[in-house]
């Protein structure tokens, strides 16, 4: 679980994350607002725009390209979620159900949905990203990553370089 010890460090971490992604904090805020409002098509478009505008293609080739510097990249990516810290536990790469999920935003209050993300990567241009995203979604169901979560939104996100597709049951 990602935790920031005090407000000053939290604010600095958010600014550093925005700086790393060469984006402003309002872009991240709009991305998160779309997620929380269930506007997942807009969320996917904003997410792809952030990747297109900020990330190096070489960091996005596939999940193995992260191996050397994955902890730092993952921490900075999770930093995009830090504004949600008051309402959500931000959990990454944890065992739950029958496997290990990629990212979980677990609601702290039962009046809000939780979010489970399963990330998929491919370099192959012949792979249908929508189908790959659906595989991520189906993995969440098959492995029961949503076990014990109240009103979980299950989201498969497929990546090929800077291209992104999202699949959910909504």
mmCIF file of the C-alpha atoms, coordinates in Angstrom:
data_MODEL
# 
_entry.id   MODEL 
# 
loop_
_atom_site.group_PDB 
_atom_site.id 
_atom_site.type_symbol 
_atom_site.label_atom_id 
_atom_site.label_alt_id 
_atom_site.label_comp_id 
_atom_site.label_asym_id 
_atom_site.label_entity_id 
_atom_site.label_seq_id 
_atom_site.pdbx_PDB_ins_code 
_atom_site.Cartn_x 
_atom_site.Cartn_y 
_atom_site.Cartn_z 
_atom_site.occupancy 
_atom_site.B_iso_or_equiv 
_atom_site.pdbx_formal_charge 
_atom_site.auth_seq_id 
_atom_site.auth_comp_id 
_atom_site.auth_asym_id 
_atom_site.auth_atom_id 
_atom_site.pdbx_PDB_model_num 
ATOM 1   C CA . UNK A 1 1   ? 0.000   0.000   0.000   1.00 0.00 ? 1   UNK A CA 1 
ATOM 2   C CA . UNK A 1 2   ? 1.299   3.436   -0.888  1.00 0.00 ? 2   UNK A CA 1 
ATOM 3   C CA . UNK A 1 3   ? 1.203   5.836   2.055   1.00 0.00 ? 3   UNK A CA 1 
ATOM 4   C CA . UNK A 1 4   ? 2.543   9.368   2.383   1.00 0.00 ? 4   UNK A CA 1 
ATOM 5   C CA . UNK A 1 5   ? 3.423   10.395  5.965   1.00 0.00 ? 5   UNK A CA 1 
ATOM 6   C CA . UNK A 1 6   ? 2.269   14.029  5.963   1.00 0.00 ? 6   UNK A CA 1 
ATOM 7   C CA . UNK A 1 7   ? 0.512   16.680  3.874   1.00 0.00 ? 7   UNK A CA 1 
ATOM 8   C CA . UNK A 1 8   ? 3.668   18.525  2.830   1.00 0.00 ? 8   UNK A CA 1 
ATOM 9   C CA . UNK A 1 9   ? 5.316   15.377  1.518   1.00 0.00 ? 9   UNK A CA 1 
ATOM 10  C CA . UNK A 1 10  ? 2.042   14.304  -0.122  1.00 0.00 ? 10  UNK A CA 1 
ATOM 11  C CA . UNK A 1 11  ? 1.754   17.628  -1.943  1.00 0.00 ? 11  UNK A CA 1 
ATOM 12  C CA . UNK A 1 12  ? 5.388   17.466  -3.038  1.00 0.00 ? 12  UNK A CA 1 
ATOM 13  C CA . UNK A 1 13  ? 4.935   13.881  -4.248  1.00 0.00 ? 13  UNK A CA 1 
ATOM 14  C CA . UNK A 1 14  ? 1.908   14.920  -6.328  1.00 0.00 ? 14  UNK A CA 1 
ATOM 15  C CA . UNK A 1 15  ? 3.872   17.793  -7.854  1.00 0.00 ? 15  UNK A CA 1 
ATOM 16  C CA . UNK A 1 16  ? 6.838   15.523  -8.552  1.00 0.00 ? 16  UNK A CA 1 
ATOM 17  C CA . UNK A 1 17  ? 4.561   12.982  -10.223 1.00 0.00 ? 17  UNK A CA 1 
ATOM 18  C CA . UNK A 1 18  ? 3.012   15.662  -12.440 1.00 0.00 ? 18  UNK A CA 1 
ATOM 19  C CA . UNK A 1 19  ? 6.507   16.949  -13.241 1.00 0.00 ? 19  UNK A CA 1 
ATOM 20  C CA . UNK A 1 20  ? 7.730   13.440  -14.120 1.00 0.00 ? 20  UNK A CA 1 
ATOM 21  C CA . UNK A 1 21  ? 4.816   12.980  -16.501 1.00 0.00 ? 21  UNK A CA 1 
ATOM 22  C CA . UNK A 1 22  ? 5.375   16.480  -17.920 1.00 0.00 ? 22  UNK A CA 1 
ATOM 23  C CA . UNK A 1 23  ? 1.742   17.260  -17.277 1.00 0.00 ? 23  UNK A CA 1 
ATOM 24  C CA . UNK A 1 24  ? -0.120  19.596  -15.003 1.00 0.00 ? 24  UNK A CA 1 
ATOM 25  C CA . UNK A 1 25  ? -1.958  18.463  -11.926 1.00 0.00 ? 25  UNK A CA 1 
ATOM 26  C CA . UNK A 1 26  ? -5.298  19.517  -13.434 1.00 0.00 ? 26  UNK A CA 1 
ATOM 27  C CA . UNK A 1 27  ? -4.910  16.867  -16.183 1.00 0.00 ? 27  UNK A CA 1 
ATOM 28  C CA . UNK A 1 28  ? -4.451  14.208  -13.520 1.00 0.00 ? 28  UNK A CA 1 
ATOM 29  C CA . UNK A 1 29  ? -7.391  15.642  -11.545 1.00 0.00 ? 29  UNK A CA 1 
ATOM 30  C CA . UNK A 1 30  ? -9.657  15.419  -14.618 1.00 0.00 ? 30  UNK A CA 1 
ATOM 31  C CA . UNK A 1 31  ? -8.487  11.847  -15.264 1.00 0.00 ? 31  UNK A CA 1 
ATOM 32  C CA . UNK A 1 32  ? -9.388  10.847  -11.708 1.00 0.00 ? 32  UNK A CA 1 
ATOM 33  C CA . UNK A 1 33  ? -12.713 12.702  -11.839 1.00 0.00 ? 33  UNK A CA 1 
ATOM 34  C CA . UNK A 1 34  ? -13.659 10.729  -14.954 1.00 0.00 ? 34  UNK A CA 1 
ATOM 35  C CA . UNK A 1 35  ? -12.769 7.506   -13.157 1.00 0.00 ? 35  UNK A CA 1 
ATOM 36  C CA . UNK A 1 36  ? -14.780 8.347   -10.041 1.00 0.00 ? 36  UNK A CA 1 
ATOM 37  C CA . UNK A 1 37  ? -17.797 9.478   -12.071 1.00 0.00 ? 37  UNK A CA 1 
ATOM 38  C CA . UNK A 1 38  ? -17.760 6.251   -14.069 1.00 0.00 ? 38  UNK A CA 1 
ATOM 39  C CA . UNK A 1 39  ? -16.910 8.064   -17.319 1.00 0.00 ? 39  UNK A CA 1 
ATOM 40  C CA . UNK A 1 40  ? -14.566 5.273   -18.307 1.00 0.00 ? 40  UNK A CA 1 
ATOM 41  C CA . UNK A 1 41  ? -14.390 6.132   -22.018 1.00 0.00 ? 41  UNK A CA 1 
ATOM 42  C CA . UNK A 1 42  ? -13.194 9.639   -21.105 1.00 0.00 ? 42  UNK A CA 1 
ATOM 43  C CA . UNK A 1 43  ? -10.877 8.136   -18.493 1.00 0.00 ? 43  UNK A CA 1 
ATOM 44  C CA . UNK A 1 44  ? -9.297  5.870   -21.140 1.00 0.00 ? 44  UNK A CA 1 
ATOM 45  C CA . UNK A 1 45  ? -8.905  8.788   -23.573 1.00 0.00 ? 45  UNK A CA 1 
ATOM 46  C CA . UNK A 1 46  ? -7.290  11.024  -20.943 1.00 0.00 ? 46  UNK A CA 1 
ATOM 47  C CA . UNK A 1 47  ? -5.033  8.171   -19.811 1.00 0.00 ? 47  UNK A CA 1 
ATOM 48  C CA . UNK A 1 48  ? -3.906  7.578   -23.396 1.00 0.00 ? 48  UNK A CA 1 
ATOM 49  C CA . UNK A 1 49  ? -3.343  11.324  -23.878 1.00 0.00 ? 49  UNK A CA 1 
ATOM 50  C CA . UNK A 1 50  ? -1.144  11.432  -20.778 1.00 0.00 ? 50  UNK A CA 1 
ATOM 51  C CA . UNK A 1 51  ? 0.852   8.470   -22.116 1.00 0.00 ? 51  UNK A CA 1 
ATOM 52  C CA . UNK A 1 52  ? 1.145   10.069  -25.568 1.00 0.00 ? 52  UNK A CA 1 
ATOM 53  C CA . UNK A 1 53  ? 2.209   13.428  -24.199 1.00 0.00 ? 53  UNK A CA 1 
ATOM 54  C CA . UNK A 1 54  ? 4.476   12.323  -21.407 1.00 0.00 ? 54  UNK A CA 1 
ATOM 55  C CA . UNK A 1 55  ? 5.854   8.800   -21.434 1.00 0.00 ? 55  UNK A CA 1 
ATOM 56  C CA . UNK A 1 56  ? 8.761   7.481   -23.438 1.00 0.00 ? 56  UNK A CA 1 
ATOM 57  C CA . UNK A 1 57  ? 7.796   4.783   -25.916 1.00 0.00 ? 57  UNK A CA 1 
ATOM 58  C CA . UNK A 1 58  ? 10.729  2.734   -24.621 1.00 0.00 ? 58  UNK A CA 1 
ATOM 59  C CA . UNK A 1 59  ? 9.195   2.681   -21.144 1.00 0.00 ? 59  UNK A CA 1 
ATOM 60  C CA . UNK A 1 60  ? 5.944   1.382   -22.639 1.00 0.00 ? 60  UNK A CA 1 
ATOM 61  C CA . UNK A 1 61  ? 7.096   -1.363  -25.004 1.00 0.00 ? 61  UNK A CA 1 
ATOM 62  C CA . UNK A 1 62  ? 5.975   -4.152  -22.677 1.00 0.00 ? 62  UNK A CA 1 
ATOM 63  C CA . UNK A 1 63  ? 5.807   -5.009  -19.041 1.00 0.00 ? 63  UNK A CA 1 
ATOM 64  C CA . UNK A 1 64  ? 9.315   -6.537  -19.120 1.00 0.00 ? 64  UNK A CA 1 
ATOM 65  C CA . UNK A 1 65  ? 10.852  -3.257  -20.291 1.00 0.00 ? 65  UNK A CA 1 
ATOM 66  C CA . UNK A 1 66  ? 10.141  -1.966  -16.805 1.00 0.00 ? 66  UNK A CA 1 
ATOM 67  C CA . UNK A 1 67  ? 12.226  -4.625  -15.027 1.00 0.00 ? 67  UNK A CA 1 
ATOM 68  C CA . UNK A 1 68  ? 15.334  -2.521  -14.439 1.00 0.00 ? 68  UNK A CA 1 
ATOM 69  C CA . UNK A 1 69  ? 13.475  0.518   -13.143 1.00 0.00 ? 69  UNK A CA 1 
ATOM 70  C CA . UNK A 1 70  ? 9.969   -0.848  -12.488 1.00 0.00 ? 70  UNK A CA 1 
ATOM 71  C CA . UNK A 1 71  ? 9.802   0.089   -8.769  1.00 0.00 ? 71  UNK A CA 1 
ATOM 72  C CA . UNK A 1 72  ? 10.439  3.769   -9.548  1.00 0.00 ? 72  UNK A CA 1 
ATOM 73  C CA . UNK A 1 73  ? 8.081   3.829   -12.543 1.00 0.00 ? 73  UNK A CA 1 
ATOM 74  C CA . UNK A 1 74  ? 5.335   1.999   -10.645 1.00 0.00 ? 74  UNK A CA 1 
ATOM 75  C CA . UNK A 1 75  ? 5.683   4.364   -7.694  1.00 0.00 ? 75  UNK A CA 1 
ATOM 76  C CA . UNK A 1 76  ? 5.421   7.396   -9.947  1.00 0.00 ? 76  UNK A CA 1 
ATOM 77  C CA . UNK A 1 77  ? 2.435   5.924   -11.800 1.00 0.00 ? 77  UNK A CA 1 
ATOM 78  C CA . UNK A 1 78  ? 0.740   5.204   -8.513  1.00 0.00 ? 78  UNK A CA 1 
ATOM 79  C CA . UNK A 1 79  ? 1.533   8.801   -7.584  1.00 0.00 ? 79  UNK A CA 1 
ATOM 80  C CA . UNK A 1 80  ? -1.095  9.839   -10.115 1.00 0.00 ? 80  UNK A CA 1 
ATOM 81  C CA . UNK A 1 81  ? -3.622  8.203   -7.794  1.00 0.00 ? 81  UNK A CA 1 
ATOM 82  C CA . UNK A 1 82  ? -2.433  10.006  -4.646  1.00 0.00 ? 82  UNK A CA 1 
ATOM 83  C CA . UNK A 1 83  ? -5.171  12.666  -4.725  1.00 0.00 ? 83  UNK A CA 1 
ATOM 84  C CA . UNK A 1 84  ? -7.585  9.812   -3.943  1.00 0.00 ? 84  UNK A CA 1 
ATOM 85  C CA . UNK A 1 85  ? -5.706  8.812   -0.788  1.00 0.00 ? 85  UNK A CA 1 
ATOM 86  C CA . UNK A 1 86  ? -8.299  10.282  1.595   1.00 0.00 ? 86  UNK A CA 1 
ATOM 87  C CA . UNK A 1 87  ? -11.107 8.180   0.110   1.00 0.00 ? 87  UNK A CA 1 
ATOM 88  C CA . UNK A 1 88  ? -9.237  5.108   -1.137  1.00 0.00 ? 88  UNK A CA 1 
ATOM 89  C CA . UNK A 1 89  ? -6.502  2.728   -0.069  1.00 0.00 ? 89  UNK A CA 1 
ATOM 90  C CA . UNK A 1 90  ? -4.101  2.599   -3.015  1.00 0.00 ? 90  UNK A CA 1 
ATOM 91  C CA . UNK A 1 91  ? -2.801  -0.961  -3.256  1.00 0.00 ? 91  UNK A CA 1 
ATOM 92  C CA . UNK A 1 92  ? -0.450  -2.396  -5.865  1.00 0.00 ? 92  UNK A CA 1 
ATOM 93  C CA . UNK A 1 93  ? 0.689   -5.879  -6.780  1.00 0.00 ? 93  UNK A CA 1 
ATOM 94  C CA . UNK A 1 94  ? -0.940  -7.729  -3.852  1.00 0.00 ? 94  UNK A CA 1 
ATOM 95  C CA . UNK A 1 95  ? -2.213  -11.253 -3.493  1.00 0.00 ? 95  UNK A CA 1 
ATOM 96  C CA . UNK A 1 96  ? -5.983  -11.509 -3.286  1.00 0.00 ? 96  UNK A CA 1 
ATOM 97  C CA . UNK A 1 97  ? -8.399  -14.267 -4.203  1.00 0.00 ? 97  UNK A CA 1 
ATOM 98  C CA . UNK A 1 98  ? -6.532  -16.744 -6.410  1.00 0.00 ? 98  UNK A CA 1 
ATOM 99  C CA . UNK A 1 99  ? -3.707  -14.511 -7.603  1.00 0.00 ? 99  UNK A CA 1 
ATOM 100 C CA . UNK A 1 100 ? -2.118  -11.072 -7.577  1.00 0.00 ? 100 UNK A CA 1 
ATOM 101 C CA . UNK A 1 101 ? -3.837  -7.980  -8.991  1.00 0.00 ? 101 UNK A CA 1 
ATOM 102 C CA . UNK A 1 102 ? -2.047  -5.014  -10.537 1.00 0.00 ? 102 UNK A CA 1 
ATOM 103 C CA . UNK A 1 103 ? -3.787  -2.028  -8.916  1.00 0.00 ? 103 UNK A CA 1 
ATOM 104 C CA . UNK A 1 104 ? -6.664  -1.749  -6.471  1.00 0.00 ? 104 UNK A CA 1 
ATOM 105 C CA . UNK A 1 105 ? -8.321  1.404   -5.224  1.00 0.00 ? 105 UNK A CA 1 
ATOM 106 C CA . UNK A 1 106 ? -10.200 0.104   -2.198  1.00 0.00 ? 106 UNK A CA 1 
ATOM 107 C CA . UNK A 1 107 ? -12.885 2.454   -0.940  1.00 0.00 ? 107 UNK A CA 1 
ATOM 108 C CA . UNK A 1 108 ? -12.620 3.557   2.666   1.00 0.00 ? 108 UNK A CA 1 
ATOM 109 C CA . UNK A 1 109 ? -16.381 4.167   2.818   1.00 0.00 ? 109 UNK A CA 1 
ATOM 110 C CA . UNK A 1 110 ? -19.020 1.795   1.504   1.00 0.00 ? 110 UNK A CA 1 
ATOM 111 C CA . UNK A 1 111 ? -20.811 4.602   -0.371  1.00 0.00 ? 111 UNK A CA 1 
ATOM 112 C CA . UNK A 1 112 ? -18.104 4.664   -3.067  1.00 0.00 ? 112 UNK A CA 1 
ATOM 113 C CA . UNK A 1 113 ? -17.048 1.962   -5.518  1.00 0.00 ? 113 UNK A CA 1 
ATOM 114 C CA . UNK A 1 114 ? -13.693 0.230   -5.352  1.00 0.00 ? 114 UNK A CA 1 
ATOM 115 C CA . UNK A 1 115 ? -11.634 -0.129  -8.544  1.00 0.00 ? 115 UNK A CA 1 
ATOM 116 C CA . UNK A 1 116 ? -9.561  -3.099  -9.686  1.00 0.00 ? 116 UNK A CA 1 
ATOM 117 C CA . UNK A 1 117 ? -7.187  -2.697  -12.629 1.00 0.00 ? 117 UNK A CA 1 
ATOM 118 C CA . UNK A 1 118 ? -5.537  -5.553  -14.470 1.00 0.00 ? 118 UNK A CA 1 
ATOM 119 C CA . UNK A 1 119 ? -2.913  -4.279  -16.909 1.00 0.00 ? 119 UNK A CA 1 
ATOM 120 C CA . UNK A 1 120 ? -1.970  -6.161  -20.066 1.00 0.00 ? 120 UNK A CA 1 
ATOM 121 C CA . UNK A 1 121 ? 0.861   -5.427  -22.510 1.00 0.00 ? 121 UNK A CA 1 
ATOM 122 C CA . UNK A 1 122 ? 1.727   -6.497  -26.045 1.00 0.00 ? 122 UNK A CA 1 
ATOM 123 C CA . UNK A 1 123 ? 4.188   -5.505  -28.759 1.00 0.00 ? 123 UNK A CA 1 
ATOM 124 C CA . UNK A 1 124 ? 2.314   -7.484  -31.409 1.00 0.00 ? 124 UNK A CA 1 
ATOM 125 C CA . UNK A 1 125 ? 0.418   -5.235  -33.854 1.00 0.00 ? 125 UNK A CA 1 
ATOM 126 C CA . UNK A 1 126 ? -1.890  -8.119  -34.783 1.00 0.00 ? 126 UNK A CA 1 
ATOM 127 C CA . UNK A 1 127 ? -3.259  -8.406  -31.232 1.00 0.00 ? 127 UNK A CA 1 
ATOM 128 C CA . UNK A 1 128 ? -6.679  -6.814  -30.754 1.00 0.00 ? 128 UNK A CA 1 
ATOM 129 C CA . UNK A 1 129 ? -6.242  -4.479  -27.768 1.00 0.00 ? 129 UNK A CA 1 
ATOM 130 C CA . UNK A 1 130 ? -9.948  -4.567  -26.879 1.00 0.00 ? 130 UNK A CA 1 
ATOM 131 C CA . UNK A 1 131 ? -9.771  -8.376  -26.616 1.00 0.00 ? 131 UNK A CA 1 
ATOM 132 C CA . UNK A 1 132 ? -6.590  -8.128  -24.565 1.00 0.00 ? 132 UNK A CA 1 
ATOM 133 C CA . UNK A 1 133 ? -8.285  -5.647  -22.208 1.00 0.00 ? 133 UNK A CA 1 
ATOM 134 C CA . UNK A 1 134 ? -11.200 -8.082  -21.922 1.00 0.00 ? 134 UNK A CA 1 
ATOM 135 C CA . UNK A 1 135 ? -8.709  -10.809 -20.945 1.00 0.00 ? 135 UNK A CA 1 
ATOM 136 C CA . UNK A 1 136 ? -7.527  -8.544  -18.120 1.00 0.00 ? 136 UNK A CA 1 
ATOM 137 C CA . UNK A 1 137 ? -11.117 -8.015  -17.011 1.00 0.00 ? 137 UNK A CA 1 
ATOM 138 C CA . UNK A 1 138 ? -11.818 -11.749 -17.168 1.00 0.00 ? 138 UNK A CA 1 
ATOM 139 C CA . UNK A 1 139 ? -8.674  -12.437 -15.133 1.00 0.00 ? 139 UNK A CA 1 
ATOM 140 C CA . UNK A 1 140 ? -10.070 -10.243 -12.345 1.00 0.00 ? 140 UNK A CA 1 
ATOM 141 C CA . UNK A 1 141 ? -13.225 -12.379 -12.335 1.00 0.00 ? 141 UNK A CA 1 
ATOM 142 C CA . UNK A 1 142 ? -11.500 -15.756 -12.700 1.00 0.00 ? 142 UNK A CA 1 
ATOM 143 C CA . UNK A 1 143 ? -8.918  -15.050 -10.003 1.00 0.00 ? 143 UNK A CA 1 
ATOM 144 C CA . UNK A 1 144 ? -11.526 -13.433 -7.703  1.00 0.00 ? 144 UNK A CA 1 
ATOM 145 C CA . UNK A 1 145 ? -9.444  -10.322 -7.075  1.00 0.00 ? 145 UNK A CA 1 
ATOM 146 C CA . UNK A 1 146 ? -12.627 -8.517  -6.003  1.00 0.00 ? 146 UNK A CA 1 
ATOM 147 C CA . UNK A 1 147 ? -13.108 -10.839 -3.033  1.00 0.00 ? 147 UNK A CA 1 
ATOM 148 C CA . UNK A 1 148 ? -14.242 -8.801  -0.024  1.00 0.00 ? 148 UNK A CA 1 
ATOM 149 C CA . UNK A 1 149 ? -14.561 -5.517  -1.928  1.00 0.00 ? 149 UNK A CA 1 
ATOM 150 C CA . UNK A 1 150 ? -17.786 -3.526  -1.825  1.00 0.00 ? 150 UNK A CA 1 
ATOM 151 C CA . UNK A 1 151 ? -19.131 -2.582  -5.282  1.00 0.00 ? 151 UNK A CA 1 
ATOM 152 C CA . UNK A 1 152 ? -15.923 -3.235  -7.213  1.00 0.00 ? 152 UNK A CA 1 
ATOM 153 C CA . UNK A 1 153 ? -15.500 -1.826  -10.718 1.00 0.00 ? 153 UNK A CA 1 
ATOM 154 C CA . UNK A 1 154 ? -13.330 -4.275  -12.648 1.00 0.00 ? 154 UNK A CA 1 
ATOM 155 C CA . UNK A 1 155 ? -11.203 -2.723  -15.389 1.00 0.00 ? 155 UNK A CA 1 
ATOM 156 C CA . UNK A 1 156 ? -8.902  -4.407  -17.873 1.00 0.00 ? 156 UNK A CA 1 
ATOM 157 C CA . UNK A 1 157 ? -6.406  -2.002  -19.474 1.00 0.00 ? 157 UNK A CA 1 
ATOM 158 C CA . UNK A 1 158 ? -4.462  -3.200  -22.513 1.00 0.00 ? 158 UNK A CA 1 
ATOM 159 C CA . UNK A 1 159 ? -1.347  -1.380  -23.732 1.00 0.00 ? 159 UNK A CA 1 
ATOM 160 C CA . UNK A 1 160 ? 0.691   -1.450  -26.915 1.00 0.00 ? 160 UNK A CA 1 
ATOM 161 C CA . UNK A 1 161 ? 3.269   1.279   -26.770 1.00 0.00 ? 161 UNK A CA 1 
ATOM 162 C CA . UNK A 1 162 ? 1.194   4.412   -26.190 1.00 0.00 ? 162 UNK A CA 1 
ATOM 163 C CA . UNK A 1 163 ? -2.070  2.832   -27.368 1.00 0.00 ? 163 UNK A CA 1 
ATOM 164 C CA . UNK A 1 164 ? -4.592  1.922   -24.680 1.00 0.00 ? 164 UNK A CA 1 
ATOM 165 C CA . UNK A 1 165 ? -7.900  0.052   -24.644 1.00 0.00 ? 165 UNK A CA 1 
ATOM 166 C CA . UNK A 1 166 ? -10.176 -0.398  -21.651 1.00 0.00 ? 166 UNK A CA 1 
ATOM 167 C CA . UNK A 1 167 ? -12.719 -3.129  -20.941 1.00 0.00 ? 167 UNK A CA 1 
ATOM 168 C CA . UNK A 1 168 ? -15.219 -3.235  -18.100 1.00 0.00 ? 168 UNK A CA 1 
ATOM 169 C CA . UNK A 1 169 ? -18.675 -4.629  -17.420 1.00 0.00 ? 169 UNK A CA 1 
ATOM 170 C CA . UNK A 1 170 ? -20.309 -1.192  -17.324 1.00 0.00 ? 170 UNK A CA 1 
# 
